Amino acid sequence: MDSVLNTASEQLASQIENHLQTIYQGFETDIAQLVSDLISIMRLGSVEQVPVPYQNHWSQQDVILITYGDSLLRTDERAMTTLHRFLNEQCDGVINGVHVLPFFPYSSDDGFAVSDYYEVRESVGEWQDIQRLSAEYRLMSDLVINHGSGESEWFQHFIKGEGPGHDYYFTTSPDENLTEVVRPRTSPLLREVQTTDGLKYVWCTFSHDQIDFDFRNTGVLKEFVNIVRFYLDQGVNIFRLDAIAFLWKEAGTSCLNLEQTHEVVRLLRTLIEYACPSAMIITETNIPSRENLSYFGNANEAHCVYNFSLPPLLLHALITGQNFYLKQWMMSMPPAQDGTAFFNFIASHDGIGLRPVEGILPDSEVDLMIATMQDFGGHVSWRALDDGGKKPYEINIALFEALQGTVGGKDEWGEARFLCAHTIMLALEGIPGLYLHSLLGTQNDHERVKATGHFRSINRHQWDYSELEQLLTDQTSHHHRVFTAMKHLISIRAQQKAFHPNGTQFTLHLGEQVFGFWRQSIDRTQNIFCLNNISAESATLSLSDLNLIQTQDWRDLLSGQRYEDLLGSIELAPYQSIWLSNR
């Protein structure tokens, strides 16, 4: 046993050293000491075995609910208790994972300017609530690793020039060559801060209240590894690396997706896998598709990457009734290797990102989509360009409202179109992430936008739980209809081996009106043809185009209808979907 322990321990130390050599190449860093420190922080002094590579820690039964900890409010009850109540009482076992968006004390950006990484925000709950939730559901937490709050104790120590965190922040000179830096916002990159050591310029990729950390300082790395260890101890099983693409800064570069950033992800994966082999990393990189895919590495970086191109492309297809661009993108997507998976979503707490369709959707189509969403009550957020100009960065709108019509205006097919979007998403290769407000059919919250002054608030409604309970039982309410239909879809999905996140996927060519793809189980025993009419007109599809095996029995999993004449045709109503399965 001792020889096995030594071998595993030695391999771990060697892997960490290799990561650190790449990250800190050219810096005077005591690598050996840093290796020892990281092993100590993660409590990996005596590892028993090397993690088995290329393991899929997921199945077709996995669906992750995305929500703020305080999206559901009940009188005289902690918000996290109410969320737990909703999952247990209303979701009937169809949800087995939950991503609780930043539940820490914060100063801005609805949680993404963290002021204390080791505390739970009092208005949400306490660590016991997190632990109880993680005992029943797979728990995803944000690791807001790129930046911290300008009101945090760490930043106050920076201003004083002493105390924990005083050297955690990235400073530079405005005379440096920063013209190539890619930004997701229009505010100035640098913020002037008067400190006891004089005037300093801190780096702010996002807002001036979100100060970027300096990972050239090994103390910052050790602090975040300590945070990872602490979260594991609280029951966190999935780490969402927020804004990770911007982590490493270097003058004269884009400061986006630099090699040191990728190596930090590899290092965190190594440490997390040795500490908890079933834990996962998901990278949040709202960037063009090809750059986004790079965070898979060689199946040695993120376990999952957000499928950021899916929301705008699916939205575009459903409001135009044409699937050309969605289909072209699908055909270009590589299958995820074992040990990796796509994280599919079509709505989130943020807006519908537009950078992920750069090079995929022509500007004219993006402009058409923006104009349509503005007609439906949505807003547009912008980002700065190198030449001082600006470009649309994301559309801010509730998905239920976004799909209430087409480029021709509002129509009577809103609910059907909305459910069609989710039927497509739930069938795609990957793990589905379902935003709470999509599950509930929540509409635009214009009052919250007025109250906060932020466009993203339009899709961050807070429900009174008693009111919500009434709506979910009211059969005349669209909230009831959407919620019931969504749970039905998820329940069917969970029973199909062909919907394993790593099952085979092949894009079908069925014309502009019908978006179709074929899924096959890993053991090749189940085939499902996913057929979706993405238009407001009925569609006819010849079964002979699918080349179905004549000796097998084919039925629609959604309606139960059986198809015996495989040379016949299928009639699809507007926005109808069929999951045609051989078992």
XYZ file of C-alpha atoms in Angstrom:
583
model
C 0.000 0.000 0.000
C 2.838 2.405 0.864
C 4.327 2.013 -2.619
C 0.914 2.772 -4.177
C 0.538 5.832 -1.975
C 4.011 7.011 -2.876
C 3.347 6.486 -6.584
C 0.048 8.388 -6.502
C 1.499 11.151 -4.336
C 4.539 11.481 -6.550
C 2.389 11.644 -9.675
C 0.218 14.334 -8.109
C 3.253 16.395 -7.125
C 4.713 15.994 -10.612
C 1.473 17.103 -12.275
C 1.178 20.165 -10.046
C 4.798 21.073 -10.712
C 4.282 20.868 -14.473
C 1.233 23.143 -14.250
C 3.098 25.680 -12.126
C 6.161 25.691 -14.382
C 3.924 26.733 -17.266
C 1.979 29.340 -15.301
C 4.977 31.004 -13.695
C 7.543 30.621 -16.447
C 9.797 33.692 -16.347
C 8.836 34.543 -12.752
C 11.045 34.052 -9.715
C 8.854 31.492 -7.988
C 9.789 28.764 -5.532
C 7.914 26.052 -7.407
C 8.806 23.249 -4.985
C 7.452 25.216 -2.027
C 4.317 26.174 -3.951
C 3.673 22.519 -4.833
C 3.946 21.623 -1.163
C 1.646 24.491 -0.161
C -1.086 23.522 -2.620
C -0.986 19.865 -1.582
C -1.263 20.937 2.053
C -4.169 23.334 1.392
C -6.121 20.640 -0.466
C -5.228 18.043 2.216
C -3.714 15.688 -0.361
C -0.652 14.612 1.585
C -1.524 10.913 1.301
C -3.511 10.236 -1.859
C -4.500 6.608 -2.358
C -4.911 6.482 -6.123
C -4.583 8.440 -9.308
C -7.999 9.594 -10.644
C -9.285 7.464 -13.504
C -9.172 9.622 -16.656
C -12.010 10.214 -19.138
C -14.808 9.354 -16.724
C -18.317 10.633 -17.503
C -19.764 11.860 -14.212
C -23.231 12.322 -15.703
C -26.119 10.566 -17.435
C -29.389 11.332 -19.231
C -30.993 11.738 -15.810
C -29.007 14.875 -15.043
C -30.774 18.224 -15.304
C -29.385 21.231 -13.450
C -31.695 24.022 -12.331
C -30.072 27.488 -12.513
C -31.360 29.964 -9.937
C -30.481 32.673 -7.492
C -30.757 31.594 -3.886
C -33.408 34.262 -3.282
C -35.538 33.973 -6.442
C -38.307 32.397 -4.342
C -39.375 34.269 -1.202
C -41.648 33.038 1.573
C -42.616 35.013 4.662
C -40.620 34.113 7.782
C -38.438 31.568 5.964
C -34.838 31.726 4.764
C -34.677 31.940 0.972
C -32.540 28.811 0.651
C -35.088 26.885 2.709
C -37.796 28.036 0.306
C -35.722 26.966 -2.699
C -35.197 23.555 -1.098
C -38.943 23.342 -0.426
C -39.722 24.146 -4.072
C -37.360 21.441 -5.356
C -38.767 18.799 -3.019
C -42.456 19.689 -3.255
C -42.891 20.949 -6.803
C -40.237 19.331 -8.984
C -41.249 15.728 -8.273
C -37.746 14.312 -8.590
C -37.228 15.608 -12.158
C -34.392 17.934 -11.096
C -31.301 16.343 -9.569
C -28.846 19.234 -9.644
C -29.010 22.912 -8.790
C -26.730 25.814 -9.614
C -27.215 28.392 -6.895
C -25.857 31.641 -8.322
C -23.512 33.612 -6.020
C -24.911 33.308 -2.526
C -22.094 35.269 -0.884
C -22.068 38.841 0.446
C -21.601 41.222 -2.490
C -21.637 44.888 -3.441
C -22.934 44.861 -7.041
C -23.784 42.835 -10.172
C -26.312 40.674 -8.304
C -23.641 38.657 -6.547
C -20.732 38.730 -8.984
C -18.817 41.366 -7.025
C -18.095 39.123 -4.034
C -17.023 40.852 -0.834
C -16.492 37.695 1.251
C -15.895 34.277 -0.316
C -16.231 32.438 2.991
C -19.699 33.578 4.060
C -23.288 33.016 2.935
C -25.326 36.184 2.449
C -27.615 36.580 5.464
C -30.682 37.293 3.303
C -30.210 33.926 1.560
C -29.323 31.624 4.433
C -26.290 30.031 6.014
C -23.816 27.237 5.299
C -26.120 24.662 6.898
C -28.681 25.434 4.159
C -26.028 24.839 1.500
C -25.008 21.571 3.139
C -28.603 20.332 3.401
C -29.241 21.153 -0.247
C -26.041 19.403 -1.357
C -27.048 16.280 0.562
C -30.016 15.794 -1.794
C -28.989 17.560 -4.994
C -25.798 17.877 -6.956
C -24.706 21.415 -6.123
C -22.996 23.839 -8.478
C -21.428 26.998 -7.086
C -19.725 29.922 -8.761
C -16.036 30.424 -8.199
C -15.880 34.126 -9.018
C -12.192 33.886 -9.704
C -11.378 36.818 -11.997
C -12.397 39.726 -9.789
C -13.677 40.740 -6.370
C -15.660 43.561 -4.803
C -14.220 47.037 -4.452
C -15.894 47.152 -1.032
C -14.310 43.965 0.304
C -11.978 43.843 3.273
C -9.229 42.641 0.916
C -9.564 45.773 -1.211
C -9.623 48.031 1.828
C -6.334 46.421 2.819
C -5.053 47.150 -0.690
C -5.821 50.823 -0.163
C -4.016 50.747 3.212
C -1.111 48.767 1.801
C -1.200 46.097 4.503
C -3.251 43.173 5.753
C -4.683 40.066 4.060
C -5.419 40.744 0.390
C -3.422 43.959 0.160
C -1.383 42.549 -2.746
C -4.153 40.569 -4.475
C -5.147 43.079 -7.163
C -3.817 43.722 -10.641
C -2.326 47.158 -11.142
C -0.691 48.645 -14.204
C 0.220 51.952 -15.789
C -2.073 53.730 -18.256
C 1.072 54.150 -20.369
C 1.199 50.405 -21.030
C 0.045 49.096 -24.407
C -3.545 48.106 -23.605
C -5.049 48.707 -27.049
C -5.500 44.990 -27.769
C -7.409 44.183 -24.573
C -10.817 42.611 -25.283
C -13.605 43.960 -23.072
C -17.184 42.877 -22.387
C -18.133 46.365 -21.148
C -17.908 50.024 -22.217
C -16.523 51.477 -18.947
C -12.813 52.474 -18.785
C -10.508 49.493 -18.193
C -8.467 51.156 -15.427
C -9.726 52.752 -12.246
C -7.704 55.331 -10.340
C -7.359 54.498 -6.649
C -5.656 56.693 -4.080
C -3.734 54.468 -1.644
C -1.310 55.073 1.216
C 1.412 54.239 -1.306
C 0.162 56.834 -3.806
C -2.089 56.784 -6.856
C -2.556 53.350 -8.400
C -4.475 52.074 -11.394
C -6.396 48.854 -10.838
C -7.619 46.657 -13.679
C -11.411 46.319 -14.067
C -12.468 43.980 -16.862
C -16.131 44.430 -15.940
C -17.181 47.322 -13.653
C -15.164 49.631 -11.416
C -16.585 47.776 -8.426
C -15.183 44.489 -9.755
C -11.413 44.636 -9.348
C -9.383 41.982 -11.146
C -7.091 39.717 -9.147
C -3.400 39.381 -9.958
C -2.573 35.695 -10.393
C 1.079 36.557 -10.943
C 1.045 36.675 -7.159
C 1.139 33.065 -5.949
C -0.683 34.195 -2.811
C -3.784 34.785 -4.938
C -3.563 31.273 -6.368
C -3.220 29.773 -2.887
C -6.193 31.800 -1.630
C -8.465 30.484 -4.369
C -7.275 26.922 -3.917
C -8.177 27.340 -0.257
C -11.631 28.593 -1.307
C -12.042 25.512 -3.524
C -11.159 23.217 -0.613
C -13.606 25.081 1.635
C -16.443 24.775 -0.903
C -15.799 21.056 -1.334
C -16.140 20.707 2.425
C -19.529 22.461 2.269
C -20.829 20.004 -0.341
C -20.136 21.851 -3.595
C -19.654 19.268 -6.343
C -19.521 21.421 -9.484
C -17.415 24.557 -9.800
C -18.481 27.188 -12.326
C -15.388 29.230 -13.154
C -16.903 32.643 -13.728
C -15.301 34.887 -16.390
C -12.284 32.583 -16.413
C -11.181 33.598 -19.939
C -9.989 36.998 -18.649
C -7.883 35.638 -15.765
C -4.294 36.272 -16.924
C -3.234 39.731 -18.087
C -0.255 40.658 -20.228
C 0.269 44.071 -21.852
C 0.316 44.008 -25.628
C -2.103 41.053 -25.834
C -5.870 40.624 -25.863
C -5.624 39.390 -22.249
C -8.173 36.775 -23.284
C -7.641 32.992 -23.323
C -3.920 33.281 -22.608
C -1.974 30.055 -22.096
C -1.516 30.778 -18.384
C -5.309 30.965 -18.022
C -5.741 27.542 -19.604
C -3.017 26.141 -17.354
C -4.735 27.486 -14.229
C -7.859 25.576 -15.300
C -5.761 22.408 -15.763
C -4.219 22.897 -12.343
C -7.597 23.333 -10.658
C -8.902 20.229 -12.411
C -5.933 18.198 -11.163
C -6.384 19.380 -7.576
C -10.157 18.916 -7.577
C -10.053 15.451 -9.181
C -7.568 14.162 -6.627
C -9.598 15.663 -3.774
C -13.014 14.507 -5.044
C -12.966 12.342 -8.211
C -16.662 12.940 -8.936
C -16.422 16.745 -8.770
C -16.531 18.795 -11.940
C -15.365 22.086 -13.444
C -17.509 24.124 -15.838
C -15.952 27.104 -17.594
C -18.086 30.187 -18.190
C -16.591 31.765 -21.328
C -19.016 34.010 -23.204
C -16.793 34.261 -26.278
C -16.808 33.078 -29.920
C -17.573 29.375 -30.344
C -14.122 28.171 -31.379
C -12.444 29.937 -28.457
C -15.063 28.539 -26.104
C -14.355 24.959 -27.221
C -10.655 25.406 -26.439
C -11.485 25.097 -22.723
C -12.003 21.369 -23.165
C -8.254 21.180 -23.794
C -7.342 17.594 -24.525
C -10.044 16.417 -22.108
C -7.780 17.766 -19.363
C -9.303 21.197 -18.686
C -13.002 21.810 -18.105
C -15.268 18.817 -17.725
C -17.986 20.954 -19.299
C -18.150 24.151 -21.323
C -21.231 26.323 -21.647
C -22.741 25.936 -25.125
C -22.947 29.710 -25.538
C -23.763 29.716 -29.249
C -26.940 27.696 -28.721
C -29.209 30.398 -27.169
C -28.857 33.057 -29.890
C -28.853 30.537 -32.752
C -31.931 28.688 -31.509
C -33.693 31.992 -30.853
C -32.849 33.154 -34.372
C -34.147 29.919 -35.905
C -37.465 30.087 -34.047
C -38.233 33.733 -34.799
C -37.272 33.442 -38.477
C -38.568 29.921 -39.143
C -35.246 29.045 -40.783
C -32.635 26.686 -39.378
C -29.757 27.273 -41.829
C -27.355 28.934 -39.371
C -28.314 26.692 -36.446
C -27.805 23.617 -38.611
C -24.465 24.824 -40.012
C -23.191 25.415 -36.487
C -24.447 22.033 -35.261
C -22.625 20.292 -38.089
C -19.371 22.039 -37.149
C -19.498 21.084 -33.467
C -17.114 18.257 -32.518
C -18.463 15.479 -30.303
C -17.322 15.834 -26.704
C -14.691 13.288 -25.681
C -15.385 10.943 -22.783
C -14.732 12.868 -19.601
C -16.143 16.052 -21.131
C -19.626 17.254 -22.055
C -21.397 20.337 -23.340
C -23.486 22.283 -20.849
C -26.578 23.251 -22.820
C -28.782 26.159 -21.866
C -31.004 28.628 -23.692
C -31.667 31.096 -20.868
C -29.778 32.227 -17.794
C -29.461 35.036 -15.277
C -27.470 36.959 -17.887
C -28.637 38.003 -21.326
C -28.500 36.162 -24.632
C -24.854 36.605 -25.609
C -24.001 37.786 -29.110
C -20.241 37.245 -29.139
C -20.740 33.464 -29.457
C -22.332 33.937 -32.902
C -19.523 36.087 -34.296
C -18.521 34.468 -37.564
C -21.705 32.357 -37.563
C -24.610 34.802 -37.884
C -24.231 37.713 -40.348
C -24.534 41.159 -38.794
C -27.790 41.720 -40.700
C -29.343 38.683 -38.981
C -28.085 39.810 -35.576
C -29.601 43.255 -36.195
C -32.912 41.636 -37.166
C -32.894 39.564 -33.981
C -32.104 42.616 -31.840
C -34.882 44.674 -33.422
C -37.394 41.867 -32.858
C -36.383 41.466 -29.217
C -36.694 45.206 -28.640
C -40.218 45.026 -30.063
C -40.923 42.323 -27.452
C -39.743 44.539 -24.582
C -36.065 43.548 -24.489
C -32.922 45.656 -24.118
C -29.405 45.546 -25.536
C -26.139 45.722 -23.573
C -22.938 46.856 -25.295
C -19.198 46.241 -25.198
C -16.287 48.521 -26.083
C -14.182 48.075 -29.243
C -10.496 48.851 -29.771
C -11.312 51.914 -31.897
C -13.439 53.486 -29.177
C -16.691 52.355 -30.700
C -19.148 49.858 -29.267
C -20.905 46.711 -30.384
C -23.947 44.776 -29.096
C -22.813 42.302 -26.437
C -26.052 40.677 -25.303
C -29.822 40.874 -25.509
C -31.628 41.230 -22.178
C -35.074 39.672 -22.166
C -37.013 36.841 -20.501
C -37.020 33.866 -22.868
C -40.785 33.419 -22.555
C -41.207 36.948 -23.924
C -38.462 36.509 -26.533
C -40.408 33.653 -28.129
C -43.878 35.229 -28.063
C -43.679 35.894 -31.799
C -41.520 35.992 -34.905
C -39.809 38.690 -36.931
C -43.327 39.403 -38.208
C -44.550 40.298 -34.722
C -46.433 38.661 -31.862
C -48.718 35.709 -32.599
C -50.725 32.949 -30.928
C -47.882 30.398 -30.955
C -45.791 31.789 -28.087
C -46.195 28.890 -25.650
C -45.752 26.260 -28.350
C -42.636 28.015 -29.637
C -41.236 28.292 -26.100
C -41.777 24.587 -25.419
C -40.315 23.671 -28.818
C -37.112 25.504 -27.851
C -36.809 23.464 -24.662
C -37.701 20.196 -26.378
C -34.777 20.805 -28.732
C -32.409 21.752 -25.902
C -33.317 18.736 -23.773
C -32.599 16.343 -26.652
C -29.202 17.728 -27.665
C -25.855 16.121 -26.856
C -24.824 17.476 -23.464
C -26.120 18.196 -19.962
C -29.145 20.532 -19.855
C -29.139 23.575 -17.607
C -32.638 24.936 -17.051
C -33.112 28.472 -15.763
C -35.740 28.714 -13.021
C -37.608 31.463 -14.845
C -37.871 29.324 -17.965
C -39.206 26.414 -15.923
C -41.868 28.781 -14.589
C -42.555 30.793 -17.750
C -41.634 34.064 -16.021
C -42.144 37.235 -18.049
C -40.112 40.445 -18.375
C -39.685 42.244 -15.055
C -39.645 45.874 -16.177
C -40.199 47.151 -12.638
C -37.026 45.450 -11.456
C -35.086 47.091 -14.298
C -36.385 50.492 -13.167
C -35.484 49.729 -9.557
C -31.936 48.537 -10.251
C -31.044 50.503 -13.358
C -29.602 47.329 -14.909
C -30.970 45.674 -18.045
C -30.115 42.165 -16.820
C -32.668 42.567 -14.035
C -35.405 42.028 -16.621
C -34.850 38.276 -16.261
C -34.131 38.124 -12.519
C -37.619 38.268 -11.068
C -38.202 37.397 -7.410
C -41.362 35.370 -6.854
C -43.574 35.509 -3.803
C -43.783 31.791 -3.117
C -47.428 31.803 -2.065
C -48.401 33.599 -5.284
C -46.322 31.179 -7.328
C -47.916 28.136 -5.682
C -51.361 29.425 -6.661
C -50.316 30.033 -10.264
C -48.760 26.581 -10.583
C -52.062 24.957 -9.608
C -54.232 27.274 -11.731
C -54.894 25.402 -14.979
C -55.811 28.649 -16.753
C -52.346 30.068 -16.055
C -49.557 29.760 -18.605
C -47.198 29.242 -15.656
C -49.053 26.016 -14.817
C -49.054 24.853 -18.432
C -45.369 25.576 -18.975
C -44.292 24.053 -15.656
C -46.336 20.882 -16.234
C -45.090 20.459 -19.800
C -41.462 21.020 -18.831
C -41.571 18.413 -16.075
C -43.156 15.960 -18.498
C -40.377 16.528 -21.046
C -37.646 16.081 -18.434
C -39.234 12.893 -17.102
C -39.301 11.366 -20.591
C -35.740 12.453 -21.327
C -34.413 10.807 -18.158
C -35.584 7.376 -19.339
C -33.832 7.440 -22.734
C -30.331 6.011 -23.040
C -29.943 7.787 -26.381
C -30.090 11.100 -24.523
C -26.927 10.372 -22.545
C -24.826 13.565 -22.740
C -22.158 11.644 -24.664
C -24.488 9.704 -26.940
C -23.935 10.041 -30.677
C -25.465 13.048 -32.418
C -25.894 13.574 -36.152
C -27.521 16.575 -37.841
C -30.283 15.769 -40.326
C -31.030 17.647 -43.561
C -34.798 18.037 -43.661
C -35.219 21.500 -45.127
C -35.457 24.918 -43.513
C -38.754 24.307 -41.738
C -37.865 21.108 -39.851
C -34.813 21.082 -37.617
C -33.825 17.500 -36.976
C -31.030 15.470 -35.463
C -30.433 11.843 -34.600
C -29.284 10.583 -31.199
C -27.940 7.104 -30.460
C -27.152 5.513 -27.094
C -23.564 4.642 -26.247
C -24.409 0.929 -26.438
C -26.147 1.546 -29.816
C -29.398 -0.092 -28.721
C -31.571 3.029 -28.880
C -32.019 5.507 -31.711
C -34.095 8.668 -31.433
C -34.889 10.984 -34.336
C -35.609 14.443 -32.909
C -37.860 16.271 -35.361
C -38.907 19.853 -34.715
C -41.084 22.152 -36.783
C -39.546 25.560 -36.067
C -42.121 27.522 -38.057
C -45.659 28.830 -37.650
C -46.822 26.747 -40.618
C -47.610 23.035 -40.678
C -44.881 20.816 -42.116
C -44.967 17.456 -43.884
C -42.012 15.099 -43.574
C -41.504 11.859 -45.485
C -40.487 8.994 -43.190
C -38.440 7.529 -46.032
C -36.030 10.466 -45.619
C -35.044 9.063 -42.210
C -34.056 5.566 -43.446
C -35.744 3.879 -40.493
C -34.996 0.192 -39.966
C -38.108 -1.692 -41.085
C -37.829 -4.498 -38.526
C -37.972 -2.142 -35.550
C -41.017 -0.608 -33.877
C -41.023 3.185 -33.995
C -43.058 5.477 -31.769
C -43.120 9.108 -30.706
C -42.046 9.299 -27.072
C -43.918 12.573 -26.605
C -47.351 11.622 -27.934
C -47.179 7.823 -27.798
C -48.147 7.530 -31.462
C -46.732 4.498 -33.277
C -45.541 4.596 -36.881
C -45.926 1.363 -38.839
C -45.899 2.666 -42.431
C -42.261 3.693 -42.673
C -42.777 4.851 -46.249
C -45.522 7.216 -45.175
C -45.303 10.770 -43.908
C -45.456 12.742 -40.681
C -47.527 15.878 -40.261
C -46.011 18.376 -37.844
C -48.179 21.174 -36.474
C -46.532 24.579 -35.925
C -43.716 24.179 -33.372
C -44.538 20.517 -32.786
C -41.692 18.196 -31.810
C -41.431 14.432 -32.153
C -38.950 12.123 -30.444
C -39.168 9.121 -32.761
C -37.617 6.141 -30.945
C -37.051 2.480 -31.790
C -37.661 1.400 -28.183
